[in-house]
Short mmCIF file of C-alpha atoms in Angstrom, two decimals:
data_model
loop_
_atom_site.label_atom_id
_atom_site.label_comp_id
_atom_site.label_asym_id
_atom_site.label_seq_id
_atom_site.Cartn_x
_atom_site.Cartn_y
_atom_site.Cartn_z
CA MET R 6 89.71 81.67 144.99
CA SER R 7 89.41 80.16 141.39
CA TYR R 8 91.06 81.75 138.10
CA ASN R 9 89.84 81.30 134.70
CA LYS R 10 92.68 79.43 133.02
CA THR R 11 91.56 79.96 129.40
CA PRO R 12 93.57 82.24 127.26
CA SER R 13 91.64 85.64 126.82
CA ILE R 14 92.06 85.72 123.15
CA THR R 15 92.93 83.13 120.79
CA ALA R 16 92.92 82.75 117.11
CA GLU R 17 89.47 81.63 117.15
CA THR R 18 88.23 84.76 119.03
CA ILE R 19 90.36 87.53 117.30
CA ASN R 20 88.46 89.75 114.88
CA PRO R 21 87.51 87.45 112.03
CA LYS R 22 88.17 90.21 109.32
CA VAL R 23 91.72 89.87 110.04
CA LYS R 24 91.91 86.26 109.54
CA ILE R 25 90.26 86.53 105.94
CA PHE R 26 92.62 89.00 104.32
CA SER R 27 96.30 88.10 103.36
CA TYR R 28 99.18 90.09 102.19
CA GLU R 29 101.52 88.22 100.54
CA PRO R 30 104.17 90.75 99.60
CA CYS R 31 105.20 90.56 103.21
CA GLY R 32 103.71 87.05 103.92
CA GLU R 33 104.79 83.35 103.98
CA ILE R 34 107.55 84.01 101.13
CA VAL R 35 109.21 86.39 103.40
CA ARG R 36 108.87 84.36 106.48
CA ARG R 37 110.31 81.44 104.76
CA ALA R 38 113.09 83.71 103.13
CA GLU R 39 113.74 84.88 107.22
CA ARG R 40 114.32 81.16 108.10
CA LEU R 41 116.82 80.81 105.33
CA GLN R 42 118.47 83.82 106.29
CA GLN R 43 119.07 82.50 109.79
CA GLU R 44 120.20 79.18 108.76
CA MET R 45 123.02 80.83 106.60
CA ASP R 46 123.88 83.12 109.35
CA GLU R 47 123.93 80.03 111.94
CA ASN R 48 125.65 77.63 109.03
CA PRO R 49 127.77 79.77 106.49
CA ASP R 50 127.90 78.14 103.06
CA SER R 51 124.88 75.48 104.04
CA LEU R 52 122.75 76.54 101.01
CA PRO R 53 123.42 76.74 97.50
CA PHE R 54 123.55 80.39 97.22
CA PRO R 55 125.55 83.14 98.77
CA GLU R 56 122.50 85.41 99.68
CA ILE R 57 118.82 86.09 99.53
CA ILE R 58 117.83 88.59 97.11
CA HIS R 59 114.63 90.26 98.23
CA CYS R 60 112.60 90.87 94.99
CA ASN R 61 109.32 90.76 96.93
CA LEU R 62 108.73 94.09 97.80
CA GLY R 63 109.20 97.50 96.62
CA ASN R 64 111.91 98.77 99.03
CA PRO R 65 114.25 100.69 97.30
CA GLN R 66 117.14 101.81 99.59
CA THR R 67 117.13 98.30 101.21
CA LEU R 68 117.89 97.01 97.68
CA GLY R 69 120.73 99.12 96.81
CA GLN R 70 119.38 102.49 95.78
CA TRP R 71 120.99 105.52 97.37
CA PRO R 72 119.08 108.31 99.06
CA VAL R 73 118.76 111.79 97.17
CA THR R 74 121.44 113.84 98.55
CA PHE R 75 119.34 117.13 98.73
CA PHE R 76 116.46 115.16 100.46
CA ARG R 77 118.92 114.00 103.01
CA GLU R 78 120.59 117.11 103.51
CA VAL R 79 117.29 119.00 104.17
CA ILE R 80 116.07 116.37 106.45
CA SER R 81 119.33 116.34 108.56
CA LEU R 82 119.18 120.32 108.96
CA CYS R 83 115.52 120.34 110.13
CA ASP R 84 116.35 117.58 112.79
CA ASN R 85 119.22 119.62 114.06
CA PRO R 86 118.55 122.93 113.37
CA SER R 87 121.30 124.60 115.55
CA LEU R 88 123.67 123.52 112.80
CA LEU R 89 121.78 126.10 110.46
CA ASP R 90 123.71 128.82 112.07
CA ARG R 91 127.22 127.06 112.46
CA GLU R 92 130.00 127.82 110.07
CA GLU R 93 130.91 124.20 109.44
CA ALA R 94 127.31 123.77 107.93
CA ARG R 95 128.57 125.76 104.98
CA ALA R 96 131.05 123.43 104.21
CA LEU R 97 129.19 120.27 104.61
CA PHE R 98 125.59 121.19 103.11
CA SER R 99 124.53 123.03 100.13
CA ALA R 100 123.46 126.85 100.43
CA CYS R 101 120.11 125.62 98.62
CA ALA R 102 119.48 123.00 101.43
CA ILE R 103 120.52 125.10 104.30
CA LYS R 104 117.96 127.91 102.73
CA ARG R 105 115.17 125.14 102.28
CA ALA R 106 115.77 123.81 105.72
CA ARG R 107 115.67 127.12 107.42
CA LYS R 108 112.35 127.89 105.75
CA ILE R 109 110.86 124.61 106.68
CA VAL R 110 112.06 124.91 110.39
CA ASN R 111 110.56 128.42 110.70
CA SER R 112 107.17 127.23 109.54
CA ILE R 113 107.06 124.12 111.94
CA PRO R 114 105.06 124.92 115.22
CA GLY R 115 107.91 125.48 117.68
CA LYS R 116 110.55 125.29 115.29
CA GLU R 117 111.18 121.90 116.38
CA THR R 118 110.50 118.61 114.52
CA GLY R 119 109.83 116.24 117.48
CA GLY R 120 106.40 117.99 118.32
CA TYR R 121 102.76 117.39 116.97
CA THR R 122 101.55 119.17 113.92
CA ASN R 123 98.17 120.03 112.23
CA SER R 124 96.45 116.67 111.48
CA ARG R 125 96.40 117.56 107.98
CA GLY R 126 100.22 118.41 107.97
CA VAL R 127 102.21 121.50 108.41
CA LYS R 128 100.12 124.23 106.12
CA SER R 129 103.40 125.25 104.41
CA LEU R 130 104.31 121.79 103.55
CA ARG R 131 100.90 121.59 102.42
CA GLN R 132 101.29 124.51 100.18
CA ALA R 133 104.42 123.30 98.91
CA VAL R 134 102.54 119.88 97.72
CA ALA R 135 99.48 122.05 96.25
CA ASP R 136 102.27 124.42 94.37
CA GLY R 137 103.83 121.36 92.88
CA ILE R 138 100.48 119.75 91.83
CA SER R 139 99.51 122.92 90.30
CA ALA R 140 103.11 123.18 88.53
CA ARG R 141 102.69 119.29 87.06
CA ASP R 142 99.06 119.45 85.92
CA GLY R 143 98.65 122.94 84.76
CA TYR R 144 95.55 123.24 86.98
CA PRO R 145 95.11 124.98 90.54
CA SER R 146 95.53 122.98 93.83
CA LYS R 147 94.72 124.23 97.08
CA PRO R 148 96.78 123.30 100.46
CA ASP R 149 93.25 122.77 102.14
CA ASP R 150 92.81 119.92 99.95
CA ILE R 151 95.79 118.26 100.87
CA PHE R 152 96.19 115.82 103.54
CA LEU R 153 99.80 114.76 104.59
CA THR R 154 99.88 111.22 105.87
CA ASP R 155 102.06 108.25 106.99
CA GLY R 156 102.37 106.91 103.38
CA ALA R 157 100.00 106.46 100.81
CA SER R 158 98.58 103.34 102.55
CA ALA R 159 97.20 105.49 105.57
CA ALA R 160 95.64 107.52 103.15
CA VAL R 161 93.88 104.71 101.39
CA ASN R 162 92.72 103.41 104.43
CA MET R 163 91.51 106.81 105.58
CA MET R 164 89.40 107.11 102.57
CA LEU R 165 87.88 103.59 102.78
CA GLN R 166 86.91 103.93 106.52
CA ILE R 167 85.00 107.20 105.07
CA LEU R 168 83.59 105.53 102.09
CA ILE R 169 82.60 102.10 103.61
CA ARG R 170 79.57 101.76 105.84
CA SER R 171 78.66 98.15 105.60
CA HIS R 172 79.07 95.13 103.43
CA GLU R 173 76.62 96.46 101.20
CA ASP R 174 79.04 99.16 99.87
CA GLY R 175 81.48 98.05 97.17
CA ILE R 176 84.66 99.31 96.12
CA LEU R 177 85.66 98.41 92.27
CA CYS R 178 89.29 97.22 92.11
CA PRO R 179 91.68 95.99 89.35
CA LEU R 180 92.58 92.41 89.26
CA PRO R 181 95.40 91.73 89.63
CA GLU R 182 95.36 94.04 92.61
CA TYR R 183 97.74 95.46 95.15
CA PRO R 184 96.56 93.80 98.00
CA LEU R 185 96.29 96.76 100.28
CA TYR R 186 92.89 97.65 98.75
CA SER R 187 91.35 94.03 99.16
CA ALA R 188 92.68 93.96 102.70
CA SER R 189 91.52 97.38 103.60
CA ILE R 190 87.96 96.99 102.15
CA ILE R 191 87.73 93.57 104.28
CA LEU R 192 88.96 95.32 107.25
CA HIS R 193 86.51 98.02 106.88
CA GLY R 194 83.63 95.65 106.13
CA GLY R 195 82.78 96.46 102.72
CA THR R 196 82.63 94.27 99.53
CA MET R 197 85.49 94.20 96.93
CA VAL R 198 83.88 94.42 93.33
CA PRO R 199 86.75 93.31 91.13
CA TYR R 200 87.10 93.99 87.66
CA ASN R 201 89.79 92.34 85.46
CA LEU R 202 92.67 93.78 83.44
CA THR R 203 93.34 92.32 80.24
CA GLU R 204 96.96 90.53 80.03
CA ASP R 205 96.99 89.97 76.51
CA ARG R 206 96.35 93.61 75.64
CA GLY R 207 99.18 94.88 77.96
CA TRP R 208 97.00 94.66 81.10
CA GLY R 209 94.56 97.22 79.49
CA LEU R 210 91.70 98.46 81.19
CA GLU R 211 88.69 97.73 79.14
CA ILE R 212 85.70 100.07 80.25
CA PHE R 213 83.05 97.63 78.99
CA GLU R 214 84.48 95.15 81.50
CA VAL R 215 84.13 97.65 84.30
CA LYS R 216 80.54 98.44 83.29
CA ARG R 217 79.94 94.64 83.47
CA CYS R 218 81.15 94.23 86.87
CA LEU R 219 79.53 97.41 88.11
CA GLU R 220 76.03 96.18 86.77
CA GLU R 221 76.60 92.75 88.29
CA ALA R 222 77.35 94.48 91.62
CA ARG R 223 74.33 96.66 91.67
CA SER R 224 71.98 93.52 90.40
CA ALA R 225 73.43 91.74 93.64
CA GLY R 226 72.34 94.65 95.93
CA LEU R 227 75.36 96.41 96.22
CA THR R 228 76.11 100.25 96.17
CA VAL R 229 79.18 100.61 94.50
CA ARG R 230 80.61 103.90 95.90
CA ALA R 231 84.15 104.42 94.24
CA MET R 232 86.80 102.94 91.63
CA VAL R 233 90.63 101.91 92.18
CA VAL R 234 92.56 103.08 89.60
CA ILE R 235 96.17 102.23 89.82
CA ASN R 236 98.58 104.02 87.45
CA PRO R 237 101.08 103.10 86.63
CA GLY R 238 100.16 99.75 87.66
CA ASN R 239 101.19 97.55 90.37
CA PRO R 240 101.68 94.48 90.14
CA THR R 241 101.18 94.55 86.40
CA GLY R 242 103.72 97.53 85.33
CA GLN R 243 101.32 98.89 82.69
CA VAL R 244 100.65 102.83 81.76
CA LEU R 245 97.29 103.91 81.01
CA SER R 246 96.86 106.04 77.67
CA ILE R 247 95.31 109.26 78.14
CA THR R 248 92.14 108.13 76.07
CA ASN R 249 91.74 105.57 78.49
CA GLN R 250 91.71 107.80 81.71
CA GLU R 251 89.29 110.05 79.57
CA GLU R 252 86.98 106.92 79.46
CA ILE R 253 87.30 106.33 83.37
CA VAL R 254 86.63 109.92 84.08
CA GLU R 255 83.47 110.11 81.90
CA PHE R 256 82.39 106.54 83.32
CA CYS R 257 82.96 107.63 86.98
CA ARG R 258 81.22 110.83 86.68
CA LYS R 259 78.25 109.26 84.86
CA GLU R 260 77.85 106.55 87.58
CA GLY R 261 78.49 109.02 90.51
CA LEU R 262 81.72 106.72 91.65
CA VAL R 263 84.56 108.30 93.35
CA ILE R 264 87.63 107.94 91.55
CA LEU R 265 90.53 106.56 94.10
CA ALA R 266 93.76 107.45 91.71
CA ASP R 267 96.79 105.46 93.08
CA GLU R 268 99.65 107.46 91.49
CA VAL R 269 102.82 106.51 93.76
CA TYR R 270 104.79 105.35 90.64
CA GLN R 271 104.16 108.37 88.40
CA GLU R 272 107.80 109.02 88.18
CA ASN R 273 108.31 105.62 86.63
CA VAL R 274 107.35 105.54 83.31
CA TYR R 275 109.93 103.71 80.96
CA VAL R 276 108.22 103.86 77.43
CA GLU R 277 108.59 107.13 75.23
CA ASN R 278 104.99 106.80 73.74
CA LYS R 279 103.47 107.34 76.86
CA ARG R 280 103.49 109.83 80.09
CA PHE R 281 102.01 110.04 83.42
CA HIS R 282 98.94 112.27 83.58
CA SER R 283 96.94 112.63 86.87
CA PHE R 284 93.23 111.97 86.83
CA LYS R 285 92.51 115.30 88.16
CA LYS R 286 94.32 116.78 85.26
CA VAL R 287 92.42 114.59 82.73
CA ALA R 288 89.15 115.55 84.41
CA ARG R 289 89.93 119.43 84.48
CA SER R 290 91.23 119.25 80.52
CA LEU R 291 87.62 117.51 79.73
CA GLY R 292 86.12 120.60 81.52
CA TYR R 293 84.79 118.91 84.75
CA ASP R 294 85.24 120.77 87.97
CA GLU R 295 84.62 120.23 91.69
CA LYS R 296 80.74 119.98 91.16
CA ASP R 297 81.06 117.40 88.66
CA LEU R 298 83.22 114.35 90.03
CA SER R 299 85.12 113.47 93.17
CA ILE R 300 88.51 112.43 93.06
CA VAL R 301 91.02 111.32 95.55
CA SER R 302 94.77 111.25 94.50
CA PHE R 303 97.48 109.40 96.67
CA HIS R 304 101.04 109.65 96.11
CA SER R 305 104.07 108.70 98.25
CA VAL R 306 107.83 109.05 99.05
CA SER R 307 108.44 105.35 99.20
CA MET R 308 108.67 104.81 95.39
CA GLY R 309 109.90 106.65 92.30
CA PHE R 310 113.35 107.72 92.24
CA TYR R 311 113.09 109.06 96.06
CA GLY R 312 113.09 105.59 97.73
CA GLU R 313 112.37 106.69 101.39
CA SER R 314 110.13 103.73 102.21
CA GLY R 315 110.93 103.77 105.98
CA ARG R 316 110.13 107.49 105.98
CA ARG R 317 106.33 106.74 105.47
CA GLY R 318 105.66 109.96 103.53
CA GLY R 319 102.81 110.89 101.44
CA TYR R 320 99.62 112.82 100.45
CA MET R 321 96.16 112.78 99.20
CA GLU R 322 94.63 115.42 97.54
CA ILE R 323 90.67 115.40 97.85
CA THR R 324 88.67 117.15 95.29
CA GLY R 325 84.69 117.09 94.69
CA PHE R 326 83.89 116.83 98.51
CA GLY R 327 81.87 119.34 100.33
CA ASP R 328 83.38 121.05 103.21
CA ASP R 329 81.35 119.07 105.69
CA VAL R 330 82.81 115.78 104.26
CA LYS R 331 86.16 117.34 104.38
CA GLY R 332 85.47 118.29 108.07
CA GLU R 333 84.53 114.54 109.06
CA ILE R 334 87.93 113.48 107.07
CA TYR R 335 89.73 116.14 109.10
CA LYS R 336 88.32 114.50 112.32
CA LEU R 337 89.47 111.09 111.19
CA ALA R 338 92.97 112.10 110.75
CA SER R 339 92.98 113.76 114.24
CA VAL R 340 92.54 110.13 115.79
CA THR R 341 96.19 109.77 115.06
CA ILE R 342 97.18 113.16 116.02
CA CYS R 343 99.29 113.94 112.86
CA PRO R 344 101.40 112.34 110.34
CA ASN R 345 105.15 111.97 111.12
CA ILE R 346 106.90 115.18 110.54
CA ALA R 347 110.16 113.64 108.48
CA GLY R 348 107.65 112.37 106.12
CA GLN R 349 105.64 115.66 105.78
CA ILE R 350 109.04 117.21 104.99
CA LEU R 351 110.16 114.78 102.42
CA THR R 352 106.74 114.84 100.79
CA SER R 353 107.18 118.53 100.31
CA LEU R 354 110.41 118.05 98.82
CA ILE R 355 109.39 115.66 96.08
CA MET R 356 106.73 117.95 95.10
CA ASP R 357 108.95 121.11 95.32
CA PRO R 358 112.43 119.69 94.30
CA PRO R 359 115.38 121.97 93.37
CA LYS R 360 114.60 124.19 90.35
CA LEU R 361 116.98 125.81 87.33
CA GLY R 362 118.85 128.22 88.90
CA ASP R 363 119.27 126.64 92.43
CA GLU R 364 122.84 125.54 93.71
CA SER R 365 121.34 122.06 94.05
CA PHE R 366 119.72 121.79 90.61
CA GLU R 367 122.30 120.37 88.56
CA SER R 368 123.57 117.58 90.90
CA PHE R 369 119.66 116.78 91.93
CA GLU R 370 118.85 116.23 88.05
CA ALA R 371 121.96 114.15 87.59
CA GLU R 372 120.89 111.78 90.46
CA LYS R 373 117.55 111.56 89.14
CA GLU R 374 118.56 110.73 85.88
CA ARG R 375 121.05 107.95 87.05
CA ILE R 376 118.44 106.35 89.07
CA HIS R 377 115.83 106.49 86.46
CA SER R 378 118.21 105.07 83.78
CA SER R 379 119.11 102.17 86.11
CA PHE R 380 115.33 101.59 86.44
CA TRP R 381 114.85 101.45 82.86
CA LYS R 382 118.04 98.99 82.35
CA ARG R 383 116.88 96.98 85.32
CA ALA R 384 113.52 96.65 83.88
CA LYS R 385 114.59 95.64 80.44
CA THR R 386 117.29 93.19 81.92
CA LEU R 387 114.78 91.34 83.51
CA GLU R 388 111.86 91.54 81.07
CA LYS R 389 114.43 89.82 78.72
CA ALA R 390 115.34 87.25 81.06
CA PHE R 391 111.99 86.15 82.33
CA SER R 392 110.91 86.23 78.27
CA SER R 393 113.70 83.90 77.41
CA LEU R 394 112.30 81.25 79.97
CA GLU R 395 110.74 78.22 78.36
CA GLY R 396 106.93 78.45 79.05
CA VAL R 397 106.93 82.13 80.51
CA SER R 398 105.22 85.01 78.75
CA CYS R 399 105.93 88.45 79.81
CA ASN R 400 104.20 91.97 78.89
CA ASN R 401 106.61 94.96 78.37
CA ILE R 402 107.16 96.93 81.64
CA GLU R 403 105.93 100.36 80.91
CA GLY R 404 106.01 101.75 84.17
CA ALA R 405 106.20 101.13 88.13
CA LEU R 406 108.81 99.03 89.51
CA TYR R 407 107.71 95.29 89.05
CA ILE R 408 107.41 92.65 86.45
CA PHE R 409 104.59 90.14 86.49
CA PRO R 410 105.17 87.46 84.02
CA ARG R 411 102.73 84.50 83.28
CA LEU R 412 104.05 81.05 83.92
CA HIS R 413 102.80 78.07 81.99
CA LEU R 414 103.78 75.24 84.02
CA PRO R 415 103.56 71.29 83.32
CA SER R 416 100.47 69.38 84.33
CA LEU R 417 103.03 67.22 86.49
CA ALA R 418 104.19 70.61 88.64
CA ILE R 419 100.55 71.44 88.83
CA LYS R 420 99.69 68.15 90.20
CA ALA R 421 102.74 68.17 92.51
CA ALA R 422 101.48 71.59 93.96
CA LYS R 423 98.05 70.03 94.56
CA ARG R 424 99.33 67.13 96.50
CA GLU R 425 101.16 69.38 98.64
CA GLY R 426 97.90 71.55 99.45
CA VAL R 427 99.28 74.78 97.70
CA SER R 428 98.87 76.67 94.46
CA PRO R 429 101.10 76.24 91.66
CA ASP R 430 102.51 79.66 91.89
CA VAL R 431 103.31 79.23 95.45
CA PHE R 432 104.88 75.82 94.83
CA TYR R 433 107.04 77.50 92.14
CA THR R 434 108.07 80.51 94.24
CA HIS R 435 109.01 78.17 97.36
CA ARG R 436 111.17 76.18 95.07
CA LEU R 437 112.60 78.81 93.66
CA LEU R 438 113.50 80.31 96.97
CA ASP R 439 114.81 77.41 98.45
CA ALA R 440 117.05 76.61 95.12
CA THR R 441 118.29 80.04 94.66
CA GLY R 442 117.58 82.50 97.17
CA ILE R 443 115.49 84.58 95.07
CA ALA R 444 112.20 85.71 96.89
CA VAL R 445 109.00 86.79 94.39
CA VAL R 446 105.39 86.93 95.29
CA PRO R 447 103.31 84.30 94.04
CA GLY R 448 100.58 85.88 91.76
CA SER R 449 97.61 84.66 93.79
CA GLY R 450 98.73 87.26 96.15
CA PHE R 451 97.40 89.73 93.72
CA HIS R 452 94.25 88.04 93.17
CA GLN R 453 95.53 87.14 89.50
CA VAL R 454 92.48 85.75 87.23
CA SER R 455 91.37 82.30 87.90
CA GLY R 456 93.06 79.45 85.73
CA THR R 457 96.17 81.71 85.47
CA ILE R 458 99.91 81.33 87.35
CA HIS R 459 101.92 84.56 87.74
CA ILE R 460 104.89 85.86 89.76
CA ARG R 461 105.68 89.32 90.89
CA CYS R 462 109.34 90.55 90.99
CA THR R 463 110.30 93.83 91.70
CA ILE R 464 113.21 95.64 89.51
CA LEU R 465 114.70 97.16 92.45
CA PRO R 466 117.79 94.88 93.44
CA ASP R 467 120.85 96.86 92.02
CA GLU R 468 122.31 95.81 88.60
CA ASP R 469 125.04 93.77 89.97
CA LYS R 470 122.60 91.67 92.09
CA ILE R 471 120.20 91.25 88.97
CA ALA R 472 123.30 90.09 87.03
CA ALA R 473 124.15 87.49 89.59
CA MET R 474 120.55 86.07 90.22
CA ILE R 475 119.69 85.85 86.38
CA PRO R 476 121.96 82.65 85.73
CA ARG R 477 120.35 80.99 88.88
CA LEU R 478 116.98 81.80 87.91
CA LYS R 479 117.68 80.41 84.55
CA ALA R 480 119.17 77.18 86.00
CA PHE R 481 116.52 76.65 88.32
CA HIS R 482 113.75 77.04 85.75
CA GLU R 483 115.20 74.84 83.33
CA SER R 484 115.77 72.16 86.15
CA PHE R 485 112.20 72.72 87.20
CA MET R 486 110.69 72.40 83.90
CA ASN R 487 112.83 69.14 83.09
CA GLU R 488 111.97 67.60 86.33
CA PHE R 489 107.89 67.93 85.70
CA ARG R 490 108.44 66.87 82.39
CA GLY R 491 109.61 63.51 84.12
CA SER R 492 113.44 63.75 83.09
CA GLU R 493 115.78 64.00 86.11
CA PRO R 494 116.45 67.07 87.76
CA TYR R 495 119.71 68.83 87.78
CA MET R 496 120.57 71.83 89.67
CA ASN R 497 124.34 72.40 88.77
CA ASP R 498 126.21 75.65 89.05
CA LEU R 499 123.67 77.46 91.46
CA ARG R 500 126.75 78.70 93.43
CA ARG R 501 128.05 80.65 90.72
#
């Protein structure tokens, strides 16, 4: 008997869509950082820096952010419900957390966190989310419009599966963009229709630019179905004005587009003259209801001051869709049975935190203020540091968790990158990592405007790590610029 010795699957025979897209926040820069970490583990003091500082990904707790006490107390009690009736629990947990955990446990099927739930999530937890949205926006929300999900990413993927029928279906996305969108659109067989944010206007969204892109896409035969808006912005850190949001609402209503509102950084606004407003709130304030406009809003427990990235909790609120469409979305959600229960519980808690009069209220608010204040300080420290570098321009960080500075590199550096077969931003970020241990993401991973060079850096490392990394960043950058002006490079004092 002969056997086929050819591999059943090779890089040439996998789904070609997987090979097309890239996801740089977890891409080559991370693999390179892992190799350096292994080298440091095997040969301590072999590299000119004491540690890798991961500024590539929004991963708060890995980078030093403490979990919120109330959230962890409730999760612990829900996972160990036998503690609720033990005397010792009153000494270890706040009465507020015990009360909330008891209420949640009693609402879960079987009163256990290890079983399946409804595919949209436990109804009482969806009710808590809906109530939180109503309180935030001043307009009603219904639990049947809420789908709890394994993070916002799962919700985005679900909606793109619903919207995209073929490559002739287009989705408007901002550039620079968070690559979840371009990757998911490729995987689901659609076409991304990019619109450019305007860097010299603080990464503003110009509605005439979106109109131009829509018209070009339609002229090319595409059916544009939705518009992605990330507010506050990732990777660009801007916060939309309410006037800008009203323009977007009017535009999408007129053009029959679904608004896909990525609102996961809604807790992270750092400027006094702006605040977060959900797109649903803006639409309702303009007098539009579900008959006028379709909106999907995404939120997550991963970011904000919650920082529970690994819990994979999130939700989407779906408005302006018929019951028949919601039924199909429910069917699609059912394929994965249900979202994880810890994420569901945390999602309900971020939308229904302790309130004035609750025992945990003051300590909860103090933790929230401390974390938010630290975010603001770190944002301003990094903004100042990057702006001080030769050949670097940087817009103010208004919100979210990232800074996206623009690099104006010497022509010799751009030529050196070309000789190595990489883009200038990749060349710079790899050199930065090798010299300093600072891992940032090339701007090309976010589809920056052609001809520009950026990097994305998260503000999440704790204040001590940021204080330690800035001298190394400045020394590296000065050395890099001197090297490619033709002078001798120097890399002194990087160990400090």
